[in-house]
Amino acid sequence: MDSLAELKNKLRNFARERDWEKFHSPKNLAMAMIVEAAELVEHFQWLTAEQSQTLDTSKLEEVRQEIGDVLIYLTRIADQLGIDPVAAAHDKMVINAAKYPAELARGSAAKSGDFSKR
Amino acid sequence: MDSLAELKNKLRNFARERDWEKFHSPKNLAMAMIVEAAELVEHFQWLTAEQSQTLDTSKLEEVRQEIGDVLIYLTRIADQLGIDPVAAAHDKMVINAAKYPAELARGSAAKSGDFSKR
Amino acid sequence: MDSLAELKNKLRNFARERDWEKFHSPKNLAMAMIVEAAELVEHFQWLTAEQSQTLDTSKLEEVRQEIGDVLIYLTRIADQLGIDPVAAAHDKMVINAAKYPAELARGSAAKSGDFSKR
Amino acid sequence: MDSLAELKNKLRNFARERDWEKFHSPKNLAMAMIVEAAELVEHFQWLTAEQSQTLDTSKLEEVRQEIGDVLIYLTRIADQLGIDPVAAAHDKMVINAAKYPAELARGSAAKSGDFSKR
């Protein structure tokens, strides 16, 4: 079992032992996930792009915990919906590669950095 | 190499081939990630908790793509910061287990479903 | 001068007196605003729709402060961009009325509650 | 009646005529609001802070519409909870002024631009 599957199982058990399953609808978990995503954004809001690349050790540890939190809720939503998130990401990259051929993206002066956009 | 490490490498190459590295500061990627998280939230905003658990096939496929998008940006931020997101999530769960002992959480009538909270 | 114009001026002075203007680009303020929006979402994430309508007094006061925070950053972004946010909202409602005629929206069983959607 | 009170009434009527009241719990409206906030963030995600201050006319109009959308949902949530959002913002600024005295904020090299923070 890889460590993401292990995380999924750990979250299942954690929720079951605390009787939290009734709270963990995909709707509620999506809300919890965006709250954690915002806590990550908060660390960067007043930094320049450059500063966001050179965090000091204590800030980096805080950011690391927020990244952990986002992945926790993302894993839990995916589990509740029967979705494999890594397979979903790989499939999405196939779509993105078709939408943004490397030559064209580069040729158009790379005005964006979007892996995926409508 | 597991499939999340493979995703990380695929994203690196994708960005390099398109000359997108200059856009991919942690600050900008955190913004892109919360935008994708919001696209997931959007699918659920007018649904009841129950409806969010029983999506039809086409809606589920859309949700699956948004989950893929969130994971894509999360993986990319983590890579730019030298963080292993799965290890971060596991470490965070150790903290959470100490903060929310199962007996207490259950005993307090489980008023929340938070894996992690300040 | 109405009280929203007064708020705009108060925020300008507050930022100037603290030498914060250099941080208040629309980009950074949009990040700060979504963080405040998430703090509002956080209050509701584990509640049912019904519970979210009947908050107790102390929770309601916390929610009131978050609403204040979102309006503060929204007013500040709009000011930095020379936009009148209330006029923008009224203009958007003209677009929405054309997009969602009352008869049709009602006739279609009102599957959504969107004032505005792509 | 000022134009924000007028907006509130317009939204009430709009929702009633379309039979949307059942969707407009504070919980659901908070989700809709953060989705609109994210659409604003999306406009800025790949821009530098400087570029976000000098939008061209068509981009500025798009941003103006997103600002309108955020205000629409913020006004609607506040109405559903019986809160005056402008009064809430003014009250919050009193708290902020006490928390960030101008002399101290300036003296500490203004490391942040936060109107309000925990």
Tab-separated table of C-alpha atoms in Angstrom:
chain	number	residue	atom	x	y	z
A	1	MET	CA	0.000	0.000	0.000
A	2	ASP	CA	1.454	3.393	-0.907
A	3	SER	CA	1.460	6.240	1.562
A	4	LEU	CA	-1.499	8.076	0.021
A	5	ALA	CA	-3.674	4.958	0.297
A	6	GLU	CA	-2.439	4.684	3.866
A	7	LEU	CA	-3.456	8.308	4.497
A	8	LYS	CA	-6.924	7.579	3.109
A	9	ASN	CA	-7.352	4.663	5.505
A	10	LYS	CA	-6.032	6.654	8.437
A	11	LEU	CA	-8.570	9.415	7.766
A	12	ARG	CA	-11.400	6.897	7.513
A	13	ASN	CA	-10.516	5.407	10.870
A	14	PHE	CA	-9.968	8.781	12.475
A	15	ALA	CA	-13.411	9.969	11.360
A	16	ARG	CA	-15.136	6.747	12.358
A	17	GLU	CA	-13.586	6.681	15.827
A	18	ARG	CA	-14.798	10.238	16.457
A	19	ASP	CA	-18.246	9.714	14.968
A	20	TRP	CA	-17.558	12.423	12.387
A	21	GLU	CA	-18.910	10.575	9.371
A	22	LYS	CA	-22.184	12.470	9.570
A	23	PHE	CA	-20.300	15.747	9.017
A	24	HIS	CA	-18.185	14.503	6.142
A	25	SER	CA	-20.434	15.031	3.132
A	26	PRO	CA	-18.542	16.109	0.010
A	27	LYS	CA	-20.236	19.517	0.363
A	28	ASN	CA	-18.917	20.081	3.885
A	29	LEU	CA	-15.483	18.665	3.097
A	30	ALA	CA	-15.149	20.983	0.083
A	31	MET	CA	-15.833	23.895	2.417
A	32	ALA	CA	-13.231	22.642	4.895
A	33	MET	CA	-10.728	22.188	2.088
A	34	ILE	CA	-11.094	25.717	0.731
A	35	VAL	CA	-10.680	27.058	4.278
A	36	GLU	CA	-7.345	25.230	4.510
A	37	ALA	CA	-6.381	26.459	1.027
A	38	ALA	CA	-7.070	30.005	2.248
A	39	GLU	CA	-4.801	29.470	5.256
A	40	LEU	CA	-2.051	28.667	2.759
A	41	VAL	CA	-2.899	31.768	0.704
A	42	GLU	CA	-2.775	33.846	3.896
A	43	HIS	CA	0.912	33.040	4.371
A	44	PHE	CA	1.687	34.525	0.970
A	45	GLN	CA	-0.698	37.474	0.729
A	46	TRP	CA	1.711	40.283	1.609
A	47	LEU	CA	4.855	38.648	0.227
A	48	THR	CA	6.332	39.340	-3.178
A	49	ALA	CA	6.591	36.389	-5.534
A	50	GLU	CA	10.306	36.288	-4.760
A	51	GLN	CA	9.805	36.290	-0.988
A	52	SER	CA	7.342	33.405	-1.348
A	53	GLN	CA	10.203	31.321	-2.751
A	54	THR	CA	12.598	31.942	0.107
A	55	LEU	CA	10.648	31.307	3.296
A	56	ASP	CA	12.532	31.024	6.550
A	57	THR	CA	12.476	27.740	8.446
A	58	SER	CA	9.601	28.486	10.810
A	59	LYS	CA	7.387	29.934	8.084
A	60	LEU	CA	8.191	26.963	5.864
A	61	GLU	CA	7.078	24.587	8.616
A	62	GLU	CA	3.769	26.454	8.954
A	63	VAL	CA	3.267	26.316	5.197
A	64	ARG	CA	4.101	22.617	5.245
A	65	GLN	CA	1.330	22.012	7.786
A	66	GLU	CA	-1.195	23.892	5.639
A	67	ILE	CA	-0.202	21.802	2.620
A	68	GLY	CA	-0.756	18.725	4.766
A	69	ASP	CA	-4.208	20.017	5.746
A	70	VAL	CA	-5.283	20.645	2.157
A	71	LEU	CA	-4.155	17.157	1.155
A	72	ILE	CA	-6.009	15.650	4.130
A	73	TYR	CA	-9.340	17.138	3.072
A	74	LEU	CA	-8.725	16.491	-0.618
A	75	THR	CA	-8.010	12.831	0.133
A	76	ARG	CA	-11.121	12.595	2.279
A	77	ILE	CA	-13.454	14.154	-0.333
A	78	ALA	CA	-12.039	11.896	-3.009
A	79	ASP	CA	-12.567	8.863	-0.775
A	80	GLN	CA	-16.180	9.849	-0.061
A	81	LEU	CA	-16.815	10.086	-3.801
A	82	GLY	CA	-14.900	6.928	-4.756
A	83	ILE	CA	-12.352	8.919	-6.766
A	84	ASP	CA	-8.619	8.209	-7.036
A	85	PRO	CA	-7.171	11.740	-6.891
A	86	VAL	CA	-3.779	10.877	-8.385
A	87	ALA	CA	-5.366	9.103	-11.342
A	88	ALA	CA	-7.683	12.123	-11.738
A	89	ALA	CA	-4.657	14.434	-11.849
A	90	HIS	CA	-2.852	12.267	-14.399
A	91	ASP	CA	-5.969	12.118	-16.589
A	92	LYS	CA	-6.336	15.874	-16.327
A	93	MET	CA	-2.762	16.373	-17.500
A	94	VAL	CA	-3.557	14.421	-20.663
A	95	ILE	CA	-6.379	16.903	-21.339
A	96	ASN	CA	-4.088	19.833	-20.544
A	97	ALA	CA	-1.337	18.603	-22.833
A	98	ALA	CA	-3.822	18.536	-25.707
A	99	LYS	CA	-5.096	22.013	-24.831
A	100	TYR	CA	-1.694	23.633	-24.405
A	101	PRO	CA	0.755	22.146	-26.903
A	102	ALA	CA	4.262	23.080	-25.741
A	103	GLU	CA	5.207	24.814	-28.997
A	104	LEU	CA	2.146	27.030	-29.026
A	105	ALA	CA	2.281	27.913	-25.333
A	106	ARG	CA	5.900	28.911	-25.687
A	107	GLY	CA	5.267	30.651	-28.996
A	108	SER	CA	2.503	32.793	-27.546
A	109	ALA	CA	4.983	34.243	-25.085
A	110	ALA	CA	3.571	32.147	-22.285
A	111	LYS	CA	1.167	34.696	-20.957
A	112	SER	CA	-0.140	32.360	-18.297
A	113	GLY	CA	1.036	29.471	-16.206
A	114	ASP	CA	-2.205	27.522	-16.164
A	115	PHE	CA	-2.103	23.771	-16.139
A	116	SER	CA	-5.818	23.784	-16.688
A	117	LYS	CA	-8.319	26.380	-17.562
A	118	ARG	CA	-11.756	26.602	-19.028
B	1	MET	CA	8.598	5.710	-8.388
B	2	ASP	CA	5.035	6.039	-7.137
B	3	SER	CA	2.412	7.844	-9.117
B	4	LEU	CA	2.501	11.060	-7.075
B	5	ALA	CA	6.254	11.384	-7.632
B	6	GLU	CA	5.543	10.738	-11.291
B	7	LEU	CA	2.941	13.525	-11.287
B	8	LYS	CA	5.460	15.899	-9.728
B	9	ASN	CA	7.962	15.163	-12.492
B	10	LYS	CA	5.337	15.474	-15.195
B	11	LEU	CA	4.349	18.924	-13.899
B	12	ARG	CA	7.984	20.032	-13.791
B	13	ASN	CA	8.518	19.029	-17.390
B	14	PHE	CA	5.221	20.500	-18.517
B	15	ALA	CA	6.087	23.867	-16.953
B	16	ARG	CA	9.647	23.865	-18.270
B	17	GLU	CA	8.608	23.028	-21.824
B	18	ARG	CA	6.147	25.935	-21.813
B	19	ASP	CA	8.506	28.385	-20.130
B	20	TRP	CA	6.043	28.759	-17.234
B	21	GLU	CA	8.577	28.540	-14.423
B	22	LYS	CA	8.628	32.308	-14.057
B	23	PHE	CA	4.904	32.251	-13.191
B	24	HIS	CA	5.131	29.403	-10.720
B	25	SER	CA	6.096	31.127	-7.483
B	26	PRO	CA	4.461	29.598	-4.400
B	27	LYS	CA	2.402	32.807	-4.101
B	28	ASN	CA	0.929	32.497	-7.594
B	29	LEU	CA	0.433	28.743	-7.326
B	30	ALA	CA	-1.438	29.158	-4.027
B	31	MET	CA	-3.784	31.558	-5.837
B	32	ALA	CA	-4.267	29.082	-8.680
B	33	MET	CA	-4.938	26.293	-6.196
B	34	ILE	CA	-7.638	28.181	-4.311
B	35	VAL	CA	-9.306	29.023	-7.622
B	36	GLU	CA	-9.487	25.297	-8.407
B	37	ALA	CA	-10.729	24.577	-4.888
B	38	ALA	CA	-13.500	27.120	-5.517
B	39	GLU	CA	-14.473	25.375	-8.741
B	40	LEU	CA	-14.986	22.258	-6.645
B	41	VAL	CA	-17.016	24.218	-4.075
B	42	GLU	CA	-19.128	25.634	-6.913
B	43	HIS	CA	-20.384	22.162	-7.815
B	44	PHE	CA	-21.751	21.735	-4.311
B	45	GLN	CA	-23.027	25.210	-3.415
B	46	TRP	CA	-26.744	24.701	-4.073
B	47	LEU	CA	-26.851	20.994	-3.224
B	48	THR	CA	-27.905	19.578	0.096
B	49	ALA	CA	-25.313	17.527	1.963
B	50	GLU	CA	-27.223	14.433	0.856
B	51	GLN	CA	-27.286	15.427	-2.810
B	52	SER	CA	-23.536	16.016	-2.675
B	53	GLN	CA	-23.099	12.335	-1.846
B	54	THR	CA	-25.112	11.029	-4.778
B	55	LEU	CA	-23.839	12.852	-7.852
B	56	ASP	CA	-24.854	11.588	-11.260
B	57	THR	CA	-22.187	10.279	-13.612
B	58	SER	CA	-21.548	13.450	-15.577
B	59	LYS	CA	-21.401	15.666	-12.493
B	60	LEU	CA	-19.092	13.150	-10.818
B	61	GLU	CA	-16.733	13.322	-13.796
B	62	GLU	CA	-16.649	17.127	-13.558
B	63	VAL	CA	-15.943	16.916	-9.835
B	64	ARG	CA	-13.227	14.359	-10.519
B	65	GLN	CA	-11.500	16.798	-12.874
B	66	GLU	CA	-11.609	19.572	-10.264
B	67	ILE	CA	-10.093	17.225	-7.683
B	68	GLY	CA	-7.365	16.480	-10.209
B	69	ASP	CA	-6.763	20.213	-10.691
B	70	VAL	CA	-6.438	20.888	-6.971
B	71	LEU	CA	-3.967	18.045	-6.603
B	72	ILE	CA	-1.979	19.309	-9.598
B	73	TYR	CA	-1.438	22.747	-8.050
B	74	LEU	CA	-0.889	21.335	-4.566
B	75	THR	CA	1.798	19.005	-5.905
B	76	ARG	CA	3.425	21.865	-7.808
B	77	ILE	CA	3.516	24.236	-4.795
B	78	ALA	CA	4.945	21.492	-2.614
B	79	ASP	CA	7.617	20.765	-5.218
B	80	GLN	CA	8.581	24.440	-5.479
B	81	LEU	CA	9.021	24.535	-1.706
B	82	GLY	CA	10.794	21.193	-1.393
B	83	ILE	CA	7.959	19.709	0.657
B	84	ASP	CA	6.655	16.140	0.494
B	85	PRO	CA	2.892	16.688	0.753
B	86	VAL	CA	2.002	13.140	1.812
B	87	ALA	CA	4.585	13.165	4.594
B	88	ALA	CA	3.245	16.586	5.631
B	89	ALA	CA	-0.287	15.157	5.833
B	90	HIS	CA	0.858	12.142	7.869
B	91	ASP	CA	2.784	14.395	10.267
B	92	LYS	CA	-0.256	16.643	10.610
B	93	MET	CA	-2.434	13.659	11.531
B	94	VAL	CA	-0.079	12.871	14.431
B	95	ILE	CA	-0.664	16.418	15.707
B	96	ASN	CA	-4.411	16.069	15.174
B	97	ALA	CA	-4.602	12.770	17.019
B	98	ALA	CA	-2.996	14.417	20.036
B	99	LYS	CA	-5.359	17.382	19.788
B	100	TYR	CA	-8.548	15.387	19.327
B	101	PRO	CA	-8.365	12.184	21.363
B	102	ALA	CA	-11.081	9.848	20.062
B	103	GLU	CA	-12.768	9.421	23.430
B	104	LEU	CA	-13.043	13.144	24.047
B	105	ALA	CA	-14.167	14.020	20.549
B	106	ARG	CA	-16.855	11.369	20.741
B	107	GLY	CA	-17.710	12.303	24.296
B	108	SER	CA	-18.213	15.945	23.401
B	109	ALA	CA	-20.959	14.947	21.018
B	110	ALA	CA	-18.715	15.498	18.049
B	111	LYS	CA	-19.745	19.011	17.339
B	112	SER	CA	-17.295	19.380	14.505
B	113	GLY	CA	-15.622	17.235	11.902
B	114	ASP	CA	-12.294	19.005	11.851
B	115	PHE	CA	-9.154	17.051	11.238
B	116	SER	CA	-7.196	20.138	12.072
B	117	LYS	CA	-8.003	23.463	13.531
B	118	ARG	CA	-6.242	26.308	15.231
C	1	MET	CA	-21.310	61.340	1.944
C	2	ASP	CA	-22.861	57.907	2.515
C	3	SER	CA	-21.361	55.432	4.904
C	4	LEU	CA	-19.693	53.280	2.238
C	5	ALA	CA	-17.864	56.320	0.821
C	6	GLU	CA	-16.887	57.114	4.392
C	7	LEU	CA	-15.539	53.579	4.833
C	8	LYS	CA	-13.480	53.959	1.652
C	9	ASN	CA	-11.901	57.163	2.985
C	10	LYS	CA	-11.269	55.649	6.386
C	11	LEU	CA	-9.429	52.712	4.795
C	12	ARG	CA	-7.332	55.060	2.662
C	13	ASN	CA	-6.253	57.029	5.695
C	14	PHE	CA	-5.667	53.934	7.776
C	15	ALA	CA	-3.380	52.471	5.113
C	16	ARG	CA	-1.536	55.734	4.513
C	17	GLU	CA	-0.875	56.335	8.196
C	18	ARG	CA	0.619	52.854	8.520
C	19	ASP	CA	2.620	53.021	5.303
C	20	TRP	CA	0.713	50.013	3.962
C	21	GLU	CA	0.070	51.377	0.470
C	22	LYS	CA	2.968	49.389	-0.919
C	23	PHE	CA	1.242	46.151	0.136
C	24	HIS	CA	-2.166	47.067	-1.223
C	25	SER	CA	-1.972	46.049	-4.849
C	26	PRO	CA	-5.241	44.617	-6.207
C	27	LYS	CA	-3.486	41.236	-6.402
C	28	ASN	CA	-2.580	41.212	-2.710
C	29	LEU	CA	-5.942	42.639	-1.623
C	30	ALA	CA	-7.796	39.962	-3.599
C	31	MET	CA	-5.805	37.350	-1.669
C	32	ALA	CA	-6.621	39.036	1.643
C	33	MET	CA	-10.294	39.211	0.677
C	34	ILE	CA	-10.595	35.518	-0.150
C	35	VAL	CA	-8.909	34.685	3.159
C	36	GLU	CA	-11.607	36.662	4.973
C	37	ALA	CA	-14.299	35.029	2.828
C	38	ALA	CA	-12.894	31.657	3.930
C	39	GLU	CA	-13.109	32.681	7.582
C	40	LEU	CA	-16.813	33.259	6.965
C	41	VAL	CA	-17.135	29.879	5.232
C	42	GLU	CA	-15.377	28.256	8.192
C	43	HIS	CA	-18.181	29.270	10.527
C	44	PHE	CA	-20.671	27.370	8.383
C	45	GLN	CA	-18.715	24.313	7.258
C	46	TRP	CA	-20.094	21.756	9.698
C	47	LEU	CA	-23.534	23.307	10.110
C	48	THR	CA	-26.626	22.222	8.255
C	49	ALA	CA	-28.287	24.852	6.060
C	50	GLU	CA	-30.934	25.195	8.776
C	51	GLN	CA	-28.400	25.685	11.559
C	52	SER	CA	-26.688	28.385	9.511
C	53	GLN	CA	-29.918	30.390	9.673
C	54	THR	CA	-30.268	30.265	13.439
C	55	LEU	CA	-26.899	31.231	14.875
C	56	ASP	CA	-26.651	32.028	18.555
C	57	THR	CA	-25.681	35.544	19.618
C	58	SER	CA	-21.959	35.001	20.043
C	59	LYS	CA	-21.580	33.106	16.766
C	60	LEU	CA	-23.622	35.781	15.008
C	61	GLU	CA	-21.255	38.455	16.293
C	62	GLU	CA	-18.255	36.508	14.976
C	63	VAL	CA	-19.951	36.120	11.615
C	64	ARG	CA	-20.778	39.842	11.621
C	65	GLN	CA	-17.089	40.657	12.062
C	66	GLU	CA	-16.112	38.402	9.151
C	67	ILE	CA	-18.715	40.091	6.951
C	68	GLY	CA	-17.183	43.407	7.980
C	69	ASP	CA	-13.727	42.126	7.032
C	70	VAL	CA	-14.816	40.973	3.580
C	71	LEU	CA	-16.458	44.338	2.916
C	72	ILE	CA	-13.325	46.151	4.106
C	73	TYR	CA	-11.094	44.396	1.585
C	74	LEU	CA	-13.691	44.555	-1.182
C	75	THR	CA	-14.019	48.319	-0.672
C	76	ARG	CA	-10.255	48.710	-0.680
C	77	ILE	CA	-9.724	46.713	-3.909
C	78	ALA	CA	-12.491	48.650	-5.629
C	79	ASP	CA	-10.925	51.933	-4.509
C	80	GLN	CA	-7.494	50.895	-5.797
C	81	LEU	CA	-9.052	50.135	-9.179
C	82	GLY	CA	-11.297	53.200	-9.337
C	83	ILE	CA	-14.449	51.060	-9.273
C	84	ASP	CA	-17.726	51.873	-7.500
C	85	PRO	CA	-18.683	48.467	-6.083
C	86	VAL	CA	-22.365	49.247	-5.525
C	87	ALA	CA	-22.789	50.546	-9.077
C	88	ALA	CA	-20.961	47.421	-10.284
C	89	ALA	CA	-23.437	45.233	-8.367
C	90	HIS	CA	-26.452	47.093	-9.737
C	91	ASP	CA	-25.103	46.816	-13.292
C	92	LYS	CA	-24.484	43.115	-12.773
C	93	MET	CA	-28.084	42.610	-11.652
C	94	VAL	CA	-29.286	44.079	-14.978
C	95	ILE	CA	-27.210	41.432	-16.760
C	96	ASN	CA	-28.527	38.722	-14.429
C	97	ALA	CA	-32.165	39.725	-14.945
C	98	ALA	CA	-31.711	39.318	-18.689
C	99	LYS	CA	-29.989	35.955	-18.204
C	100	TYR	CA	-32.485	34.528	-15.714
C	101	PRO	CA	-35.986	35.745	-16.587
C	102	ALA	CA	-38.195	35.129	-13.562
C	103	GLU	CA	-40.726	33.024	-15.458
C	104	LEU	CA	-38.122	30.703	-16.882
C	105	ALA	CA	-36.123	30.350	-13.695
C	106	ARG	CA	-39.282	29.464	-11.818
C	107	GLY	CA	-40.513	27.276	-14.662
C	108	SER	CA	-37.308	25.271	-14.691
C	109	ALA	CA	-37.927	24.254	-11.107
C	110	ALA	CA	-35.287	26.643	-9.898
C	111	LYS	CA	-32.473	24.176	-9.771
C	112	SER	CA	-30.001	26.801	-8.685
C	113	GLY	CA	-29.914	29.998	-6.706
C	114	ASP	CA	-27.299	31.808	-8.749
C	115	PHE	CA	-27.517	35.513	-9.213
C	116	SER	CA	-24.721	35.263	-11.713
C	117	LYS	CA	-23.012	32.479	-13.461
C	118	ARG	CA	-20.942	31.913	-16.530
D	1	MET	CA	-32.830	54.889	0.696
D	2	ASP	CA	-29.153	54.596	-0.217
D	3	SER	CA	-28.009	52.432	-3.075
D	4	LEU	CA	-26.819	49.532	-0.918
D	5	ALA	CA	-30.227	49.282	0.769
D	6	GLU	CA	-31.712	49.391	-2.709
D	7	LEU	CA	-29.424	46.534	-3.780
D	8	LYS	CA	-30.560	44.502	-0.773
D	9	ASN	CA	-34.198	44.954	-1.733
D	10	LYS	CA	-33.526	44.173	-5.366
D	11	LEU	CA	-31.845	40.895	-4.388
D	12	ARG	CA	-34.738	39.955	-2.127
D	13	ASN	CA	-37.240	40.477	-4.911
D	14	PHE	CA	-35.065	38.741	-7.461
D	15	ALA	CA	-34.765	35.659	-5.246
D	16	ARG	CA	-38.461	35.622	-4.351
D	17	GLU	CA	-39.623	35.927	-7.950
D	18	ARG	CA	-37.454	32.963	-8.897
D	19	ASP	CA	-38.349	30.848	-5.872
D	20	TRP	CA	-34.697	30.764	-4.832
D	21	GLU	CA	-35.219	31.472	-1.153
D	22	LYS	CA	-34.913	27.797	-0.314
D	23	PHE	CA	-31.363	27.811	-1.685
D	24	HIS	CA	-30.267	30.975	0.070
D	25	SER	CA	-29.182	29.753	3.482
D	26	PRO	CA	-26.180	31.624	4.889
D	27	LYS	CA	-24.178	28.408	4.409
D	28	ASN	CA	-24.931	28.176	0.691
D	29	LEU	CA	-24.521	31.916	0.127
D	30	ALA	CA	-21.103	31.868	1.821
D	31	MET	CA	-20.080	29.145	-0.646
D	32	ALA	CA	-21.378	31.186	-3.578
D	33	MET	CA	-19.556	34.251	-2.286
D	34	ILE	CA	-16.179	32.533	-2.002
D	35	VAL	CA	-16.616	31.171	-5.518
D	36	GLU	CA	-17.069	34.740	-6.786
D	37	ALA	CA	-14.092	35.889	-4.692
D	38	ALA	CA	-12.043	33.167	-6.397
D	39	GLU	CA	-13.115	34.420	-9.822
D	40	LEU	CA	-11.643	37.769	-8.817
D	41	VAL	CA	-8.441	36.086	-7.592
D	42	GLU	CA	-8.231	34.220	-10.898
D	43	HIS	CA	-7.839	37.485	-12.811
D	44	PHE	CA	-4.755	38.314	-10.770
D	45	GLN	CA	-3.078	34.951	-10.278
D	46	TRP	CA	-0.394	35.211	-12.970
D	47	LEU	CA	0.042	38.991	-12.844
D	48	THR	CA	2.719	40.804	-10.920
D	49	ALA	CA	1.533	43.203	-8.226
D	50	GLU	CA	2.363	46.047	-10.613
D	51	GLN	CA	0.396	44.554	-13.499
D	52	SER	CA	-2.609	44.130	-11.210
D	53	GLN	CA	-2.663	47.914	-10.810
D	54	THR	CA	-2.691	48.711	-14.501
D	55	LEU	CA	-5.391	46.544	-16.058
D	56	ASP	CA	-6.501	47.291	-19.583
D	57	THR	CA	-10.094	48.376	-20.195
D	58	SER	CA	-11.585	44.993	-21.007
D	59	LYS	CA	-9.881	43.237	-18.091
D	60	LEU	CA	-10.965	46.048	-15.783
D	61	GLU	CA	-14.580	45.575	-16.851
D	62	GLU	CA	-14.360	41.838	-16.114
D	63	VAL	CA	-12.858	42.583	-12.702
D	64	ARG	CA	-15.601	45.149	-12.095
D	65	GLN	CA	-18.244	42.470	-12.711
D	66	GLU	CA	-16.577	40.076	-10.260
D	67	ILE	CA	-16.487	42.812	-7.622
D	68	GLY	CA	-20.197	43.327	-8.270
D	69	ASP	CA	-20.803	39.596	-7.814
D	70	VAL	CA	-18.963	39.422	-4.502
D	71	LEU	CA	-20.929	42.404	-3.205
D	72	ILE	CA	-24.191	40.820	-4.362
D	73	TYR	CA	-23.631	37.669	-2.326
D	74	LEU	CA	-22.190	39.548	0.640
D	75	THR	CA	-25.260	41.785	0.724
D	76	ARG	CA	-27.546	38.769	0.467
D	77	ILE	CA	-25.844	36.828	3.312
D	78	ALA	CA	-25.918	39.904	5.526
D	79	ASP	CA	-29.621	40.380	4.771
D	80	GLN	CA	-30.400	36.749	5.601
D	81	LEU	CA	-28.656	37.179	8.958
D	82	GLY	CA	-30.094	40.608	9.746
D	83	ILE	CA	-26.661	42.247	9.640
D	84	ASP	CA	-25.824	45.710	8.288
D	85	PRO	CA	-22.531	45.024	6.479
D	86	VAL	CA	-21.354	48.645	6.353
D	87	ALA	CA	-21.937	49.119	10.077
D	88	ALA	CA	-20.103	45.822	10.641
D	89	ALA	CA	-17.130	47.120	8.642
D	90	HIS	CA	-17.068	50.415	10.523
D	91	ASP	CA	-17.203	48.607	13.865
D	92	LYS	CA	-14.407	46.295	12.749
D	93	MET	CA	-12.229	49.288	11.890
D	94	VAL	CA	-12.578	50.549	15.459
D	95	ILE	CA	-11.225	47.202	16.661
D	96	ASN	CA	-8.439	47.316	14.066
D	97	ALA	CA	-7.395	50.845	15.028
D	98	ALA	CA	-6.954	49.690	18.615
D	99	LYS	CA	-5.010	46.631	17.515
D	100	TYR	CA	-2.700	48.423	15.079
D	101	PRO	CA	-1.862	51.876	16.417
D	102	ALA	CA	-0.469	53.913	13.519
D	103	GLU	CA	2.815	54.740	15.255
D	104	LEU	CA	3.571	51.131	16.122
D	105	ALA	CA	2.563	49.736	12.750
D	106	ARG	CA	4.789	52.265	11.031
D	107	GLY	CA	7.578	51.814	13.566
D	108	SER	CA	7.660	48.057	13.041
D	109	ALA	CA	8.487	48.589	9.381
D	110	ALA	CA	4.969	47.705	8.361
D	111	LYS	CA	5.610	44.083	7.667
D	112	SER	CA	1.998	43.458	6.739
D	113	GLY	CA	-0.927	45.290	5.278
D	114	ASP	CA	-3.645	43.643	7.334
D	115	PHE	CA	-6.670	45.618	8.330
D	116	SER	CA	-7.677	42.760	10.533
D	117	LYS	CA	-6.026	39.672	11.757
D	118	ARG	CA	-6.319	37.198	14.533
